[in-house]
Amino acid sequence: MDTQARPKATETSVRGTGTAFGTFGELLQGVLPGGDRHFMVTFPVAAWSTAVFRHSPDHDGFVVWPPHKGKAVRIAELALAAAGRSGGGSLELSSELPEGKGMASSSADLVATVRAVGAALGTTFDAAAIESFLREIEPTDGVMYDEIVAYYHREAELREGLGILPSLAIVAYDEGGQVDTIAHNRDARQVSEADKAEYARLLDELCGAVRARDLTAVGRVATRSSELNAAARSRRSLPELRRICEETGGLGVACAHSGTVLGILYAADDPELTRKVGAARAACSALPGTTTVHRSLGHGDVWSACSMEVTARDNTAPARTASTEHAWGA
């Protein structure tokens, strides 16, 4: 009789987690002359979407939470196929970014999902691969790059990387409602040749300002871009926010060009920051919308991350976990 104990069966669960930051609208958005290419310059903000993916190689289909995140399921399918893997899995998304406000919530969800799938499979997808998935789904905000970028959002294509600015405080005012970015892009107005020429000049100025870390020039360009946006769609609070900005010593006003938020900009290292932000919030409280405070990403921030967790369990041993993590932009 064989008295040797048979090995215990072990169950293994692999979970991948990915994050992606959002944006506070854009520092500049417009159309360039020559080829009528729509572009934006991103404004990364310290708020993130997080995706958790558990791969089920022996089962087709996906379970997603929240249930309306169908685009995230689609990009998870594309990532699995690109990695040469089959099956399905469960996907859970959470976000600090409100939907429909122009803060790149959808793009952040999708980029975080790709990173979570990659982490669960023990691989990574570079920015070019993520862009190739996004082109099959929707325009995107360039949040797969851990720096400020000039970006062709309709084609999901990088124009150029510009680097990282010192962090800015943003007193944000929400005019209310929601904007469907896809519908906005589809129904966008025609842009005059004069405006296209101005957008080209503003883009050159902003690229130089970001590389030089010239926050005054950044604020000036952001304000002009907000004014041009207001000529195309109603931004009823812009004149009042400009007045508050001037009275409180702000750098300028940025906006979500296809969203509902606008924000007054202040250098985060301004010795009078607390007073200025307090004064701006008090002034904005007289307006009918909601006022919050955000911070843009800068040097020293961990912009995005992904990790894998493997849990092994048998009938006699407690669960054991092992994880690896990779962070970008640290």
GROMACS .gro file of C-alpha atoms in nm:
model
  330
    1MET     CA    1   0.000   0.000   0.000
    2ASP     CA    2   0.137   0.340  -0.100
    3THR     CA    3   0.132   0.565   0.205
    4GLN     CA    4   0.292   0.868   0.033
    5ALA     CA    5   0.065   1.172   0.060
    6ARG     CA    6  -0.074   1.297  -0.266
    7PRO     CA    7   0.006   1.661  -0.347
    8LYS     CA    8  -0.267   1.910  -0.275
    9ALA     CA    9  -0.434   2.082  -0.570
   10THR     CA   10  -0.347   2.450  -0.590
   11GLU     CA   11  -0.573   2.721  -0.725
   12THR     CA   12  -0.405   3.027  -0.870
   13SER     CA   13  -0.569   3.362  -0.929
   14VAL     CA   14  -0.394   3.637  -1.124
   15ARG     CA   15  -0.509   3.996  -1.095
   16GLY     CA   16  -0.371   4.288  -1.293
   17THR     CA   17  -0.418   4.650  -1.191
   18GLY     CA   18  -0.356   4.955  -1.410
   19THR     CA   19  -0.401   5.327  -1.362
   20ALA     CA   20  -0.417   5.630  -1.592
   21PHE     CA   21  -0.445   5.998  -1.507
   22GLY     CA   22  -0.704   6.236  -1.642
   23THR     CA   23  -0.671   6.592  -1.763
   24PHE     CA   24  -0.821   6.926  -1.676
   25GLY     CA   25  -0.946   6.993  -2.024
   26GLU     CA   26  -0.663   7.117  -2.244
   27LEU     CA   27  -0.413   7.399  -2.237
   28LEU     CA   28  -0.488   7.455  -2.606
   29GLN     CA   29  -0.716   7.291  -2.860
   30GLY     CA   30  -0.782   7.386  -3.218
   31VAL     CA   31  -0.726   7.317  -3.587
   32LEU     CA   32  -0.403   7.372  -3.781
   33PRO     CA   33  -0.377   7.521  -4.131
   34GLY     CA   34  -0.262   7.315  -4.426
   35GLY     CA   35  -0.424   6.985  -4.344
   36ASP     CA   36  -0.710   7.086  -4.114
   37ARG     CA   37  -0.573   6.860  -3.842
   38HIS     CA   38  -0.745   6.888  -3.505
   39PHE     CA   39  -0.500   6.895  -3.215
   40MET     CA   40  -0.480   6.952  -2.843
   41VAL     CA   41  -0.212   7.015  -2.582
   42THR     CA   42  -0.283   6.804  -2.277
   43PHE     CA   43  -0.313   6.930  -1.919
   44PRO     CA   44  -0.255   6.624  -1.694
   45VAL     CA   45  -0.425   6.643  -1.355
   46ALA     CA   46  -0.371   6.452  -1.030
   47ALA     CA   47  -0.681   6.234  -1.055
   48TRP     CA   48  -0.687   5.879  -1.186
   49SER     CA   49  -0.891   5.592  -1.322
   50THR     CA   50  -0.804   5.246  -1.193
   51ALA     CA   51  -0.882   4.915  -1.364
   52VAL     CA   52  -0.858   4.568  -1.210
   53PHE     CA   53  -0.862   4.273  -1.450
   54ARG     CA   54  -0.880   3.901  -1.372
   55HIS     CA   55  -0.813   3.680  -1.671
   56SER     CA   56  -1.024   3.364  -1.722
   57PRO     CA   57  -0.848   3.177  -2.004
   58ASP     CA   58  -1.100   2.891  -2.003
   59HIS     CA   59  -1.412   3.105  -2.019
   60ASP     CA   60  -1.532   3.338  -2.293
   61GLY     CA   61  -1.696   3.669  -2.221
   62PHE     CA   62  -1.644   3.949  -1.973
   63VAL     CA   63  -1.809   4.069  -1.658
   64VAL     CA   64  -1.762   4.445  -1.615
   65TRP     CA   65  -1.840   4.689  -1.338
   66PRO     CA   66  -1.988   4.945  -1.370
   67PRO     CA   67  -2.207   4.773  -1.630
   68HIS     CA   68  -2.212   5.067  -1.874
   69LYS     CA   69  -1.836   5.048  -1.937
   70GLY     CA   70  -1.873   4.861  -2.265
   71LYS     CA   71  -1.584   5.044  -2.432
   72ALA     CA   72  -1.350   4.910  -2.164
   73VAL     CA   73  -1.461   4.556  -2.246
   74ARG     CA   74  -1.389   4.618  -2.614
   75ILE     CA   75  -1.038   4.744  -2.548
   76ALA     CA   76  -0.972   4.452  -2.311
   77GLU     CA   77  -1.068   4.216  -2.594
   78LEU     CA   78  -0.831   4.396  -2.830
   79ALA     CA   79  -0.547   4.378  -2.578
   80LEU     CA   80  -0.602   4.007  -2.515
   81ALA     CA   81  -0.603   3.936  -2.889
   82ALA     CA   82  -0.288   4.142  -2.944
   83ALA     CA   83  -0.114   3.940  -2.674
   84GLY     CA   84  -0.220   3.617  -2.843
   85ARG     CA   85  -0.436   3.511  -2.550
   86SER     CA   86  -0.789   3.373  -2.547
   87GLY     CA   87  -1.069   3.363  -2.294
   88GLY     CA   88  -1.237   3.642  -2.105
   89GLY     CA   89  -1.237   3.771  -1.754
   90SER     CA   90  -1.372   4.020  -1.506
   91LEU     CA   91  -1.302   4.392  -1.519
   92GLU     CA   92  -1.370   4.646  -1.248
   93LEU     CA   93  -1.324   5.020  -1.299
   94SER     CA   94  -1.317   5.300  -1.048
   95SER     CA   95  -1.235   5.664  -1.112
   96GLU     CA   96  -1.175   5.998  -0.947
   97LEU     CA   97  -1.272   6.163  -1.276
   98PRO     CA   98  -1.633   6.273  -1.335
   99GLU     CA   99  -1.790   6.169  -1.663
  100GLY     CA  100  -1.894   6.415  -1.932
  101LYS     CA  101  -1.698   6.708  -1.788
  102GLY     CA  102  -1.400   6.713  -2.026
  103MET     CA  103  -1.151   6.556  -1.784
  104ALA     CA  104  -1.056   6.257  -2.004
  105SER     CA  105  -1.251   6.008  -1.791
  106SER     CA  106  -1.319   5.775  -2.085
  107SER     CA  107  -0.962   5.783  -2.214
  108ALA     CA  108  -0.827   5.722  -1.864
  109ASP     CA  109  -1.061   5.424  -1.819
  110LEU     CA  110  -0.947   5.271  -2.147
  111VAL     CA  111  -0.573   5.325  -2.093
  112ALA     CA  112  -0.599   5.190  -1.736
  113THR     CA  113  -0.781   4.884  -1.872
  114VAL     CA  114  -0.507   4.805  -2.124
  115ARG     CA  115  -0.244   4.837  -1.850
  116ALA     CA  116  -0.446   4.609  -1.620
  117VAL     CA  117  -0.481   4.345  -1.892
  118GLY     CA  118  -0.109   4.364  -1.965
  119ALA     CA  119  -0.025   4.331  -1.596
  120ALA     CA  120  -0.250   4.025  -1.559
  121LEU     CA  121  -0.081   3.861  -1.859
  122GLY     CA  122   0.271   3.951  -1.743
  123THR     CA  123   0.335   4.183  -2.035
  124THR     CA  124   0.317   4.553  -2.117
  125PHE     CA  125   0.169   4.753  -2.402
  126ASP     CA  126   0.358   5.062  -2.512
  127ALA     CA  127   0.192   5.390  -2.606
  128ALA     CA  128   0.183   5.302  -2.977
  129ALA     CA  129   0.001   4.976  -2.904
  130ILE     CA  130  -0.251   5.151  -2.679
  131GLU     CA  131  -0.313   5.410  -2.951
  132SER     CA  132  -0.377   5.134  -3.206
  133PHE     CA  133  -0.650   4.991  -2.980
  134LEU     CA  134  -0.805   5.332  -2.916
  135ARG     CA  135  -0.829   5.412  -3.287
  136GLU     CA  136  -1.087   5.134  -3.314
  137ILE     CA  137  -1.299   5.283  -3.037
  138GLU     CA  138  -1.296   5.664  -3.002
  139PRO     CA  139  -1.086   5.982  -3.014
  140THR     CA  140  -0.849   6.004  -2.719
  141ASP     CA  141  -0.669   6.257  -2.502
  142GLY     CA  142  -0.307   6.140  -2.508
  143VAL     CA  143  -0.310   6.020  -2.146
  144MET     CA  144  -0.091   5.721  -2.232
  145TYR     CA  145   0.207   5.962  -2.231
  146ASP     CA  146   0.344   6.067  -1.892
  147GLU     CA  147   0.415   6.425  -1.991
  148ILE     CA  148   0.239   6.715  -2.156
  149VAL     CA  149   0.199   6.639  -2.525
  150ALA     CA  150   0.075   6.804  -2.841
  151TYR     CA  151  -0.164   6.543  -2.973
  152TYR     CA  152  -0.386   6.471  -3.273
  153HIS     CA  153  -0.680   6.342  -3.072
  154ARG     CA  154  -0.904   6.239  -3.361
  155GLU     CA  155  -0.634   6.013  -3.506
  156ALA     CA  156  -0.491   5.903  -3.167
  157GLU     CA  157  -0.147   6.016  -3.283
  158LEU     CA  158   0.134   6.195  -3.103
  159ARG     CA  159   0.255   6.521  -3.255
  160GLU     CA  160   0.532   6.583  -3.001
  161GLY     CA  161   0.618   6.546  -2.635
  162LEU     CA  162   0.674   6.872  -2.451
  163GLY     CA  163   0.792   6.768  -2.105
  164ILE     CA  164   0.662   6.842  -1.756
  165LEU     CA  165   0.558   7.174  -1.605
  166PRO     CA  166   0.583   7.273  -1.240
  167SER     CA  167   0.258   7.181  -1.069
  168LEU     CA  168  -0.033   7.423  -1.091
  169ALA     CA  169  -0.330   7.468  -0.859
  170ILE     CA  170  -0.662   7.490  -1.045
  171VAL     CA  171  -0.971   7.653  -0.900
  172ALA     CA  172  -1.225   7.468  -1.112
  173TYR     CA  173  -1.573   7.586  -1.193
  174ASP     CA  174  -1.827   7.347  -1.346
  175GLU     CA  175  -2.097   7.509  -1.559
  176GLY     CA  176  -2.313   7.199  -1.521
  177GLY     CA  177  -2.448   6.926  -1.745
  178GLN     CA  178  -2.246   6.681  -1.952
  179VAL     CA  179  -2.091   6.684  -2.299
  180ASP     CA  180  -2.065   6.380  -2.527
  181THR     CA  181  -1.712   6.415  -2.667
  182ILE     CA  182  -1.779   6.195  -2.970
  183ALA     CA  183  -2.087   6.397  -3.065
  184HIS     CA  184  -1.895   6.721  -3.004
  185ASN     CA  185  -1.618   6.614  -3.241
  186ARG     CA  186  -1.870   6.505  -3.502
  187ASP     CA  187  -2.064   6.831  -3.490
  188ALA     CA  188  -1.771   7.071  -3.451
  189ARG     CA  189  -1.802   7.402  -3.636
  190GLN     CA  190  -1.591   7.504  -3.933
  191VAL     CA  191  -1.279   7.696  -3.830
  192SER     CA  192  -1.177   8.003  -4.029
  193GLU     CA  193  -0.836   8.032  -4.193
  194ALA     CA  194  -0.758   8.325  -3.964
  195ASP     CA  195  -0.833   8.116  -3.657
  196LYS     CA  196  -0.624   7.827  -3.791
  197ALA     CA  197  -0.329   8.063  -3.834
  198GLU     CA  198  -0.378   8.186  -3.479
  199TYR     CA  199  -0.392   7.830  -3.347
  200ALA     CA  200  -0.061   7.759  -3.518
  201ARG     CA  201   0.096   8.065  -3.354
  202LEU     CA  202  -0.047   7.969  -3.016
  203LEU     CA  203   0.082   7.614  -3.051
  204ASP     CA  204   0.434   7.738  -3.124
  205GLU     CA  205   0.416   7.974  -2.826
  206LEU     CA  206   0.283   7.708  -2.592
  207CYS     CA  207   0.539   7.446  -2.695
  208GLY     CA  208   0.816   7.692  -2.616
  209ALA     CA  209   0.651   7.796  -2.289
  210VAL     CA  210   0.615   7.439  -2.161
  211ARG     CA  211   0.974   7.353  -2.248
  212ALA     CA  212   1.091   7.675  -2.077
  213ARG     CA  213   0.854   7.617  -1.781
  214ASP     CA  214   0.717   7.966  -1.836
  215LEU     CA  215   0.390   7.951  -1.643
  216THR     CA  216   0.295   8.308  -1.730
  217ALA     CA  217   0.306   8.230  -2.102
  218VAL     CA  218   0.123   7.901  -2.045
  219GLY     CA  219  -0.157   8.088  -1.869
  220ARG     CA  220  -0.176   8.346  -2.144
  221VAL     CA  221  -0.214   8.081  -2.418
  222ALA     CA  222  -0.467   7.882  -2.214
  223THR     CA  223  -0.678   8.194  -2.168
  224ARG     CA  224  -0.674   8.276  -2.539
  225SER     CA  225  -0.768   7.918  -2.624
  226SER     CA  226  -1.063   7.945  -2.382
  227GLU     CA  227  -1.173   8.266  -2.557
  228LEU     CA  228  -1.161   8.099  -2.897
  229ASN     CA  229  -1.358   7.806  -2.756
  230ALA     CA  230  -1.620   8.048  -2.622
  231ALA     CA  231  -1.666   8.188  -2.974
  232ALA     CA  232  -1.766   7.840  -3.090
  233ARG     CA  233  -1.987   7.732  -2.798
  234SER     CA  234  -2.138   7.916  -2.505
  235ARG     CA  235  -1.904   7.951  -2.207
  236ARG     CA  236  -2.120   8.190  -2.007
  237SER     CA  237  -1.893   8.194  -1.700
  238LEU     CA  238  -1.569   8.278  -1.883
  239PRO     CA  239  -1.590   8.660  -1.846
  240GLU     CA  240  -1.651   8.629  -1.473
  241LEU     CA  241  -1.371   8.376  -1.427
  242ARG     CA  242  -1.133   8.603  -1.615
  243ARG     CA  243  -1.228   8.887  -1.382
  244ILE     CA  244  -1.170   8.668  -1.075
  245CYS     CA  245  -0.838   8.552  -1.219
  246GLU     CA  246  -0.718   8.908  -1.266
  247GLU     CA  247  -0.835   9.019  -0.921
  248THR     CA  248  -0.670   8.725  -0.742
  249GLY     CA  249  -0.342   8.723  -0.933
  250GLY     CA  250  -0.403   8.408  -1.135
  251LEU     CA  251  -0.196   8.304  -1.434
  252GLY     CA  252  -0.490   8.251  -1.668
  253VAL     CA  253  -0.802   8.044  -1.734
  254ALA     CA  254  -0.800   7.697  -1.888
  255CYS     CA  255  -1.104   7.507  -2.007
  256ALA     CA  256  -1.231   7.172  -2.122
  257HIS     CA  257  -1.297   7.253  -2.486
  258SER     CA  258  -1.546   6.966  -2.518
  259GLY     CA  259  -1.659   6.967  -2.155
  260THR     CA  260  -1.819   7.176  -1.884
  261VAL     CA  261  -1.529   7.283  -1.661
  262LEU     CA  262  -1.310   7.593  -1.662
  263GLY     CA  263  -1.034   7.668  -1.416
  264ILE     CA  264  -0.824   7.955  -1.284
  265LEU     CA  265  -0.453   7.868  -1.273
  266TYR     CA  266  -0.203   7.945  -0.997
  267ALA     CA  267   0.156   7.829  -0.947
  268ALA     CA  268   0.150   7.561  -0.677
  269ASP     CA  269   0.465   7.707  -0.520
  270ASP     CA  270   0.323   8.062  -0.503
  271PRO     CA  271   0.384   8.181  -0.145
  272GLU     CA  272   0.041   8.346  -0.154
  273LEU     CA  273  -0.133   8.039  -0.294
  274THR     CA  274  -0.362   7.979   0.005
  275ARG     CA  275  -0.490   8.336   0.002
  276LYS     CA  276  -0.537   8.345  -0.374
  277VAL     CA  277  -0.718   8.012  -0.392
  278GLY     CA  278  -0.939   8.108  -0.099
  279ALA     CA  279  -1.031   8.438  -0.262
  280ALA     CA  280  -1.106   8.270  -0.595
  281ARG     CA  281  -1.325   8.005  -0.431
  282ALA     CA  282  -1.515   8.269  -0.240
  283ALA     CA  283  -1.576   8.468  -0.558
  284CYS     CA  284  -1.683   8.157  -0.751
  285SER     CA  285  -1.931   8.066  -0.478
  286ALA     CA  286  -2.152   8.349  -0.604
  287LEU     CA  287  -2.188   8.165  -0.936
  288PRO     CA  288  -2.458   7.898  -0.981
  289GLY     CA  289  -2.225   7.606  -1.055
  290THR     CA  290  -1.990   7.390  -0.846
  291THR     CA  291  -1.637   7.494  -0.748
  292THR     CA  292  -1.356   7.251  -0.660
  293VAL     CA  293  -0.975   7.264  -0.646
  294HIS     CA  294  -0.744   7.039  -0.847
  295ARG     CA  295  -0.368   7.007  -0.896
  296SER     CA  296  -0.186   6.943  -1.220
  297LEU     CA  297   0.079   6.672  -1.234
  298GLY     CA  298   0.440   6.780  -1.210
  299HIS     CA  299   0.789   6.659  -1.129
  300GLY     CA  300   0.804   6.409  -0.845
  301ASP     CA  301   0.456   6.269  -0.910
  302VAL     CA  302   0.397   5.904  -0.998
  303TRP     CA  303   0.186   5.963  -1.305
  304SER     CA  304   0.061   5.608  -1.368
  305ALA     CA  305   0.134   5.251  -1.265
  306CYS     CA  306   0.047   4.887  -1.312
  307SER     CA  307   0.093   4.579  -1.097
  308MET     CA  308   0.030   4.206  -1.095
  309GLU     CA  309  -0.084   4.006  -0.795
  310VAL     CA  310  -0.074   3.626  -0.793
  311THR     CA  311  -0.264   3.446  -0.518
  312ALA     CA  312  -0.209   3.074  -0.463
  313ARG     CA  313  -0.433   2.875  -0.227
  314ASP     CA  314  -0.450   2.508  -0.130
  315ASN     CA  315  -0.640   2.321   0.139
  316THR     CA  316  -0.373   2.352   0.405
  317ALA     CA  317  -0.186   2.675   0.345
  318PRO     CA  318  -0.314   3.030   0.377
  319ALA     CA  319  -0.325   3.250   0.070
  320ARG     CA  320   0.012   3.383  -0.043
  321THR     CA  321   0.054   3.687  -0.259
  322ALA     CA  322   0.340   3.813  -0.468
  323SER     CA  323   0.336   4.132  -0.666
  324THR     CA  324   0.549   4.330  -0.902
  325GLU     CA  325   0.498   4.694  -0.983
  326HIS     CA  326   0.621   4.931  -1.246
  327ALA     CA  327   0.560   5.304  -1.230
  328TRP     CA  328   0.609   5.570  -1.496
  329GLY     CA  329   0.698   5.930  -1.446
  330ALA     CA  330   0.843   5.897  -1.096
   0.00000   0.00000   0.00000
